[in-house]
Amino acid sequence: MYIKKGDLVKVIAGKELGKQGKVLKTLPKKDRVIIEKINIIKRHTRPTQKNQQGGIIEKEGSIHYSNALLVCSKCNNGVRTGVKILEDGSKVRVCKACGEQI
């Protein structure tokens, strides 16, 4: 999975098409990501020790990672990414459009 926690991504498919947000969590076993303020779902909860009130809580649902593209800081757009190996042997993600390191 090329998307990591904390990345800025753009949604390219589904009802949230065109919106951008920060990745809150990745679920690699399910190939899904949770993005801030994207795919809001309503969860009906019972009153518990932590949540005395209970009721309807809105939170982010997951989307498939293929429906999100990394946003390049230079291009300021969703871009495809590649991998470049640096001289010290570490791998970095690079923008396919401009070659900028992400």
Short mmCIF file of N, CA, C and O in Angstrom, two decimals:
data_model
loop_
_atom_site.label_atom_id
_atom_site.label_comp_id
_atom_site.label_asym_id
_atom_site.label_seq_id
_atom_site.Cartn_x
_atom_site.Cartn_y
_atom_site.Cartn_z
N MET A 1 0.84 -1.18 0.00
CA MET A 1 0.00 0.00 0.00
C MET A 1 0.89 1.24 0.00
O MET A 1 1.75 1.37 0.86
N TYR A 2 0.70 2.11 -0.97
CA TYR A 2 1.57 3.28 -1.12
C TYR A 2 1.12 4.48 -0.30
O TYR A 2 1.80 5.49 -0.24
N ILE A 3 -0.05 4.40 0.33
CA ILE A 3 -0.56 5.50 1.15
C ILE A 3 -0.24 5.21 2.61
O ILE A 3 -0.42 4.10 3.09
N LYS A 4 0.24 6.23 3.32
CA LYS A 4 0.62 6.07 4.72
C LYS A 4 -0.17 7.04 5.59
O LYS A 4 -0.74 8.02 5.10
N LYS A 5 -0.20 6.78 6.89
CA LYS A 5 -0.88 7.65 7.85
C LYS A 5 -0.26 9.05 7.81
O LYS A 5 0.96 9.19 7.79
N GLY A 6 -1.09 10.07 7.78
CA GLY A 6 -0.62 11.45 7.76
C GLY A 6 -0.49 12.05 6.37
O GLY A 6 -0.28 13.24 6.23
N ASP A 7 -0.62 11.24 5.32
CA ASP A 7 -0.53 11.74 3.94
C ASP A 7 -1.77 12.56 3.59
O ASP A 7 -2.86 12.29 4.08
N LEU A 8 -1.58 13.53 2.70
CA LEU A 8 -2.69 14.28 2.14
C LEU A 8 -3.10 13.58 0.85
O LEU A 8 -2.26 13.36 -0.03
N VAL A 9 -4.38 13.21 0.73
CA VAL A 9 -4.86 12.47 -0.43
C VAL A 9 -6.09 13.14 -1.02
O VAL A 9 -6.77 13.90 -0.36
N LYS A 10 -6.34 12.81 -2.30
CA LYS A 10 -7.51 13.31 -3.02
C LYS A 10 -8.35 12.10 -3.43
O LYS A 10 -7.81 11.12 -3.95
N VAL A 11 -9.67 12.17 -3.20
CA VAL A 11 -10.57 11.07 -3.55
C VAL A 11 -10.90 11.17 -5.03
O VAL A 11 -11.28 12.24 -5.53
N ILE A 12 -10.74 10.05 -5.77
CA ILE A 12 -10.95 10.06 -7.22
C ILE A 12 -12.16 9.26 -7.68
O ILE A 12 -12.43 9.19 -8.87
N ALA A 13 -12.90 8.66 -6.72
CA ALA A 13 -14.08 7.89 -7.09
C ALA A 13 -15.06 7.85 -5.93
O ALA A 13 -14.68 8.00 -4.77
N GLY A 14 -16.33 7.68 -6.25
CA GLY A 14 -17.35 7.55 -5.22
C GLY A 14 -18.07 8.85 -4.95
O GLY A 14 -17.90 9.85 -5.65
N LYS A 15 -18.88 8.85 -3.90
CA LYS A 15 -19.71 10.02 -3.59
C LYS A 15 -18.90 11.22 -3.09
O LYS A 15 -19.39 12.34 -3.11
N GLU A 16 -17.68 11.00 -2.65
CA GLU A 16 -16.82 12.08 -2.14
C GLU A 16 -15.81 12.54 -3.19
O GLU A 16 -14.77 13.11 -2.87
N LEU A 17 -16.09 12.31 -4.46
CA LEU A 17 -15.20 12.62 -5.58
C LEU A 17 -14.67 14.05 -5.53
O LEU A 17 -15.44 14.99 -5.37
N GLY A 18 -13.34 14.22 -5.63
CA GLY A 18 -12.73 15.53 -5.69
C GLY A 18 -12.33 16.12 -4.35
O GLY A 18 -11.61 17.11 -4.31
N LYS A 19 -12.75 15.54 -3.25
CA LYS A 19 -12.42 16.09 -1.93
C LYS A 19 -11.03 15.64 -1.50
O LYS A 19 -10.54 14.59 -1.90
N GLN A 20 -10.39 16.49 -0.68
CA GLN A 20 -9.07 16.17 -0.15
C GLN A 20 -9.14 16.04 1.36
O GLN A 20 -9.97 16.67 2.01
N GLY A 21 -8.26 15.22 1.91
CA GLY A 21 -8.19 15.05 3.35
C GLY A 21 -6.93 14.33 3.77
O GLY A 21 -6.19 13.80 2.95
N LYS A 22 -6.70 14.34 5.08
CA LYS A 22 -5.52 13.72 5.66
C LYS A 22 -5.87 12.29 6.08
O LYS A 22 -6.94 12.05 6.61
N VAL A 23 -4.96 11.36 5.84
CA VAL A 23 -5.20 9.96 6.20
C VAL A 23 -5.04 9.80 7.71
O VAL A 23 -4.00 10.12 8.28
N LEU A 24 -6.11 9.32 8.35
CA LEU A 24 -6.09 9.11 9.80
C LEU A 24 -5.57 7.73 10.16
O LEU A 24 -4.90 7.54 11.16
N LYS A 25 -5.92 6.73 9.30
CA LYS A 25 -5.56 5.35 9.61
C LYS A 25 -5.54 4.54 8.33
O LYS A 25 -6.32 4.80 7.41
N THR A 26 -4.64 3.57 8.25
CA THR A 26 -4.62 2.65 7.11
C THR A 26 -4.96 1.26 7.62
O THR A 26 -4.56 0.87 8.72
N LEU A 27 -5.69 0.52 6.81
CA LEU A 27 -6.06 -0.86 7.14
C LEU A 27 -5.53 -1.76 6.03
O LEU A 27 -6.25 -2.14 5.11
N PRO A 28 -4.23 -2.12 6.07
CA PRO A 28 -3.60 -2.83 4.97
C PRO A 28 -4.18 -4.23 4.70
O PRO A 28 -4.22 -4.66 3.56
N LYS A 29 -4.67 -4.90 5.72
CA LYS A 29 -5.23 -6.24 5.51
C LYS A 29 -6.53 -6.18 4.72
O LYS A 29 -6.87 -7.12 4.00
N LYS A 30 -7.26 -5.08 4.84
CA LYS A 30 -8.52 -4.91 4.12
C LYS A 30 -8.36 -4.01 2.89
O LYS A 30 -9.34 -3.74 2.20
N ASP A 31 -7.15 -3.49 2.64
CA ASP A 31 -6.86 -2.57 1.53
C ASP A 31 -7.72 -1.31 1.60
O ASP A 31 -8.25 -0.82 0.60
N ARG A 32 -7.88 -0.74 2.80
CA ARG A 32 -8.73 0.42 2.98
C ARG A 32 -8.00 1.50 3.79
O ARG A 32 -7.04 1.22 4.49
N VAL A 33 -8.47 2.74 3.65
CA VAL A 33 -7.94 3.87 4.41
C VAL A 33 -9.09 4.67 4.99
O VAL A 33 -10.19 4.70 4.43
N ILE A 34 -8.83 5.33 6.13
CA ILE A 34 -9.80 6.23 6.74
C ILE A 34 -9.24 7.63 6.58
O ILE A 34 -8.12 7.92 7.02
N ILE A 35 -10.03 8.51 5.95
CA ILE A 35 -9.59 9.86 5.63
C ILE A 35 -10.44 10.85 6.41
O ILE A 35 -11.66 10.69 6.53
N GLU A 36 -9.78 11.89 6.92
CA GLU A 36 -10.43 12.91 7.73
C GLU A 36 -11.56 13.61 6.96
O GLU A 36 -11.35 14.09 5.84
N LYS A 37 -12.76 13.63 7.55
CA LYS A 37 -13.95 14.30 7.01
C LYS A 37 -14.41 13.74 5.66
O LYS A 37 -15.06 14.43 4.89
N ILE A 38 -14.08 12.49 5.37
CA ILE A 38 -14.52 11.83 4.14
C ILE A 38 -15.32 10.59 4.52
O ILE A 38 -14.93 9.85 5.43
N ASN A 39 -16.40 10.32 3.80
CA ASN A 39 -17.26 9.16 4.01
C ASN A 39 -17.79 9.11 5.44
O ASN A 39 -17.62 8.12 6.15
N ILE A 40 -18.45 10.19 5.87
CA ILE A 40 -19.00 10.27 7.22
C ILE A 40 -20.20 9.32 7.34
O ILE A 40 -21.10 9.32 6.51
N ILE A 41 -20.17 8.49 8.39
CA ILE A 41 -21.26 7.56 8.66
C ILE A 41 -21.85 7.87 10.03
O ILE A 41 -21.19 8.48 10.87
N LYS A 42 -23.08 7.46 10.23
CA LYS A 42 -23.74 7.66 11.52
C LYS A 42 -23.78 6.34 12.26
O LYS A 42 -24.18 5.32 11.70
N ARG A 43 -23.35 6.36 13.51
CA ARG A 43 -23.27 5.15 14.34
C ARG A 43 -24.19 5.34 15.53
O ARG A 43 -24.01 6.27 16.31
N HIS A 44 -25.17 4.45 15.70
CA HIS A 44 -26.07 4.52 16.86
C HIS A 44 -25.40 3.77 18.01
O HIS A 44 -25.10 2.58 17.88
N THR A 45 -25.17 4.46 19.13
CA THR A 45 -24.45 3.85 20.24
C THR A 45 -25.29 3.86 21.51
O THR A 45 -26.10 4.76 21.73
N ARG A 46 -25.04 2.89 22.35
CA ARG A 46 -25.70 2.81 23.65
C ARG A 46 -24.93 3.66 24.65
O ARG A 46 -23.73 3.87 24.50
N PRO A 47 -25.56 4.09 25.72
CA PRO A 47 -24.82 4.75 26.79
C PRO A 47 -23.85 3.77 27.45
O PRO A 47 -24.20 2.62 27.74
N THR A 48 -22.61 4.21 27.64
CA THR A 48 -21.58 3.38 28.28
C THR A 48 -20.86 4.21 29.34
O THR A 48 -21.19 5.37 29.56
N GLN A 49 -19.86 3.62 29.98
CA GLN A 49 -19.07 4.35 30.97
C GLN A 49 -18.36 5.54 30.32
O GLN A 49 -18.30 6.62 30.88
N LYS A 50 -17.79 5.31 29.12
CA LYS A 50 -17.07 6.39 28.42
C LYS A 50 -18.03 7.42 27.87
O LYS A 50 -17.77 8.62 27.93
N ASN A 51 -19.12 6.97 27.25
CA ASN A 51 -20.08 7.86 26.62
C ASN A 51 -21.40 7.75 27.38
O ASN A 51 -22.25 6.93 27.06
N GLN A 52 -21.59 8.58 28.39
CA GLN A 52 -22.78 8.53 29.24
C GLN A 52 -24.06 8.81 28.45
O GLN A 52 -25.10 8.25 28.73
N GLN A 53 -23.96 9.71 27.45
CA GLN A 53 -25.13 10.15 26.71
C GLN A 53 -25.66 9.09 25.75
O GLN A 53 -26.85 8.89 25.65
N GLY A 54 -24.76 8.43 25.00
CA GLY A 54 -25.20 7.53 23.95
C GLY A 54 -25.70 8.34 22.76
O GLY A 54 -25.34 9.49 22.60
N GLY A 55 -26.53 7.75 21.91
CA GLY A 55 -27.12 8.48 20.79
C GLY A 55 -26.42 8.21 19.48
O GLY A 55 -25.75 7.20 19.30
N ILE A 56 -26.57 9.16 18.55
CA ILE A 56 -26.04 9.01 17.20
C ILE A 56 -24.70 9.75 17.12
O ILE A 56 -24.62 10.94 17.38
N ILE A 57 -23.66 9.02 16.74
CA ILE A 57 -22.32 9.59 16.61
C ILE A 57 -21.92 9.54 15.15
O ILE A 57 -22.11 8.53 14.48
N GLU A 58 -21.37 10.65 14.64
CA GLU A 58 -20.87 10.68 13.26
C GLU A 58 -19.37 10.46 13.28
O GLU A 58 -18.66 11.09 14.06
N LYS A 59 -18.90 9.55 12.43
CA LYS A 59 -17.46 9.30 12.33
C LYS A 59 -17.12 8.92 10.90
O LYS A 59 -18.00 8.66 10.08
N GLU A 60 -15.82 8.88 10.60
CA GLU A 60 -15.35 8.58 9.25
C GLU A 60 -15.41 7.08 8.99
O GLU A 60 -15.00 6.29 9.82
N GLY A 61 -15.92 6.73 7.82
CA GLY A 61 -15.88 5.35 7.36
C GLY A 61 -14.67 5.16 6.47
O GLY A 61 -14.02 6.12 6.05
N SER A 62 -14.36 3.90 6.15
CA SER A 62 -13.19 3.62 5.32
C SER A 62 -13.57 3.59 3.85
O SER A 62 -14.72 3.34 3.50
N ILE A 63 -12.59 3.88 2.99
CA ILE A 63 -12.75 3.73 1.55
C ILE A 63 -11.58 2.89 1.03
O ILE A 63 -10.54 2.80 1.69
N HIS A 64 -11.75 2.31 -0.13
CA HIS A 64 -10.68 1.50 -0.71
C HIS A 64 -9.52 2.42 -1.11
O HIS A 64 -9.74 3.52 -1.61
N TYR A 65 -8.30 1.97 -0.87
CA TYR A 65 -7.14 2.83 -1.11
C TYR A 65 -6.96 3.19 -2.58
O TYR A 65 -6.36 4.21 -2.91
N SER A 66 -7.50 2.39 -3.49
CA SER A 66 -7.37 2.69 -4.92
C SER A 66 -8.23 3.88 -5.33
O SER A 66 -8.05 4.43 -6.41
N ASN A 67 -9.16 4.29 -4.47
CA ASN A 67 -10.01 5.45 -4.75
C ASN A 67 -9.40 6.74 -4.21
O ASN A 67 -10.07 7.78 -4.22
N ALA A 68 -8.16 6.69 -3.76
CA ALA A 68 -7.48 7.88 -3.25
C ALA A 68 -6.10 8.00 -3.89
O ALA A 68 -5.40 7.01 -4.06
N LEU A 69 -5.73 9.23 -4.28
CA LEU A 69 -4.41 9.51 -4.85
C LEU A 69 -3.65 10.46 -3.93
O LEU A 69 -4.24 11.38 -3.36
N LEU A 70 -2.36 10.24 -3.80
CA LEU A 70 -1.52 11.16 -3.03
C LEU A 70 -1.51 12.53 -3.70
O LEU A 70 -1.51 12.63 -4.93
N VAL A 71 -1.46 13.58 -2.88
CA VAL A 71 -1.39 14.94 -3.40
C VAL A 71 0.06 15.39 -3.34
O VAL A 71 0.69 15.36 -2.29
N CYS A 72 0.60 15.80 -4.50
CA CYS A 72 1.97 16.31 -4.57
C CYS A 72 1.96 17.76 -4.10
O CYS A 72 1.10 18.55 -4.51
N SER A 73 2.93 18.12 -3.26
CA SER A 73 2.98 19.49 -2.75
C SER A 73 3.35 20.50 -3.84
O SER A 73 2.90 21.64 -3.81
N LYS A 74 4.11 20.07 -4.82
CA LYS A 74 4.52 20.97 -5.90
C LYS A 74 3.40 21.11 -6.95
O LYS A 74 3.06 22.21 -7.36
N CYS A 75 2.82 19.99 -7.37
CA CYS A 75 1.75 20.00 -8.38
C CYS A 75 0.42 20.45 -7.78
O CYS A 75 -0.45 20.94 -8.49
N ASN A 76 0.23 20.25 -6.46
CA ASN A 76 -1.00 20.55 -5.74
C ASN A 76 -2.19 19.82 -6.37
O ASN A 76 -3.26 20.39 -6.55
N ASN A 77 -1.97 18.57 -6.73
CA ASN A 77 -3.00 17.76 -7.37
C ASN A 77 -2.76 16.30 -7.03
O ASN A 77 -1.66 15.92 -6.63
N GLY A 78 -3.78 15.46 -7.21
CA GLY A 78 -3.60 14.03 -7.01
C GLY A 78 -2.74 13.46 -8.12
O GLY A 78 -3.01 13.69 -9.29
N VAL A 79 -1.69 12.72 -7.76
CA VAL A 79 -0.75 12.22 -8.76
C VAL A 79 -0.42 10.75 -8.50
O VAL A 79 -0.55 10.25 -7.39
N ARG A 80 -0.01 10.07 -9.57
CA ARG A 80 0.52 8.72 -9.42
C ARG A 80 1.92 8.83 -8.84
O ARG A 80 2.60 9.84 -9.01
N THR A 81 2.36 7.77 -8.19
CA THR A 81 3.66 7.81 -7.53
C THR A 81 4.54 6.67 -8.00
O THR A 81 4.05 5.64 -8.45
N GLY A 82 5.83 6.88 -7.88
CA GLY A 82 6.81 5.86 -8.16
C GLY A 82 7.77 5.76 -6.98
O GLY A 82 7.69 6.55 -6.04
N VAL A 83 8.67 4.81 -7.03
CA VAL A 83 9.64 4.62 -5.96
C VAL A 83 11.03 4.88 -6.50
O VAL A 83 11.39 4.41 -7.59
N LYS A 84 11.81 5.65 -5.75
CA LYS A 84 13.19 5.96 -6.14
C LYS A 84 14.10 5.52 -4.99
O LYS A 84 13.79 5.76 -3.83
N ILE A 85 15.20 4.88 -5.32
CA ILE A 85 16.15 4.45 -4.31
C ILE A 85 17.27 5.48 -4.24
O ILE A 85 17.92 5.77 -5.24
N LEU A 86 17.47 6.04 -3.05
CA LEU A 86 18.50 7.05 -2.85
C LEU A 86 19.88 6.40 -2.72
O LEU A 86 20.00 5.17 -2.65
N GLU A 87 20.91 7.24 -2.67
CA GLU A 87 22.30 6.75 -2.60
C GLU A 87 22.57 5.95 -1.32
O GLU A 87 23.36 5.03 -1.33
N ASP A 88 21.89 6.33 -0.23
CA ASP A 88 22.11 5.61 1.03
C ASP A 88 21.30 4.32 1.13
O ASP A 88 21.34 3.62 2.13
N GLY A 89 20.54 3.98 0.07
CA GLY A 89 19.80 2.72 0.01
C GLY A 89 18.35 2.82 0.46
O GLY A 89 17.63 1.84 0.40
N SER A 90 17.92 4.00 0.94
CA SER A 90 16.53 4.13 1.38
C SER A 90 15.61 4.42 0.20
O SER A 90 16.02 5.01 -0.80
N LYS A 91 14.37 3.98 0.32
CA LYS A 91 13.38 4.18 -0.72
C LYS A 91 12.52 5.39 -0.39
O LYS A 91 12.14 5.59 0.76
N VAL A 92 12.20 6.18 -1.41
CA VAL A 92 11.31 7.33 -1.24
C VAL A 92 10.26 7.32 -2.35
O VAL A 92 10.51 6.81 -3.45
N ARG A 93 9.10 7.90 -2.06
CA ARG A 93 8.05 8.02 -3.07
C ARG A 93 8.27 9.30 -3.85
O ARG A 93 8.60 10.34 -3.27
N VAL A 94 8.10 9.23 -5.15
CA VAL A 94 8.27 10.41 -6.01
C VAL A 94 7.04 10.59 -6.88
O VAL A 94 6.36 9.63 -7.25
N CYS A 95 6.77 11.85 -7.23
CA CYS A 95 5.65 12.20 -8.10
C CYS A 95 6.02 11.81 -9.53
O CYS A 95 7.10 12.13 -10.01
N LYS A 96 5.10 11.13 -10.23
CA LYS A 96 5.35 10.74 -11.62
C LYS A 96 5.28 11.94 -12.55
O LYS A 96 5.91 11.94 -13.61
N ALA A 97 4.53 12.98 -12.18
CA ALA A 97 4.36 14.14 -13.06
C ALA A 97 5.56 15.07 -13.03
O ALA A 97 6.07 15.46 -14.10
N CYS A 98 6.05 15.41 -11.82
CA CYS A 98 7.13 16.40 -11.75
C CYS A 98 8.44 15.85 -11.19
O CYS A 98 9.46 16.51 -11.26
N GLY A 99 8.43 14.64 -10.66
CA GLY A 99 9.66 14.04 -10.11
C GLY A 99 9.98 14.48 -8.70
O GLY A 99 11.00 14.09 -8.14
N GLU A 100 9.11 15.28 -8.07
CA GLU A 100 9.32 15.79 -6.72
C GLU A 100 9.18 14.65 -5.70
O GLU A 100 8.32 13.78 -5.83
N GLN A 101 10.02 14.68 -4.67
CA GLN A 101 9.96 13.68 -3.61
C GLN A 101 8.75 13.98 -2.72
O GLN A 101 8.52 15.11 -2.32
N ILE A 102 7.97 12.95 -2.39
CA ILE A 102 6.78 13.14 -1.56
C ILE A 102 7.09 12.74 -0.13
O ILE A 102 7.61 11.70 0.12
#
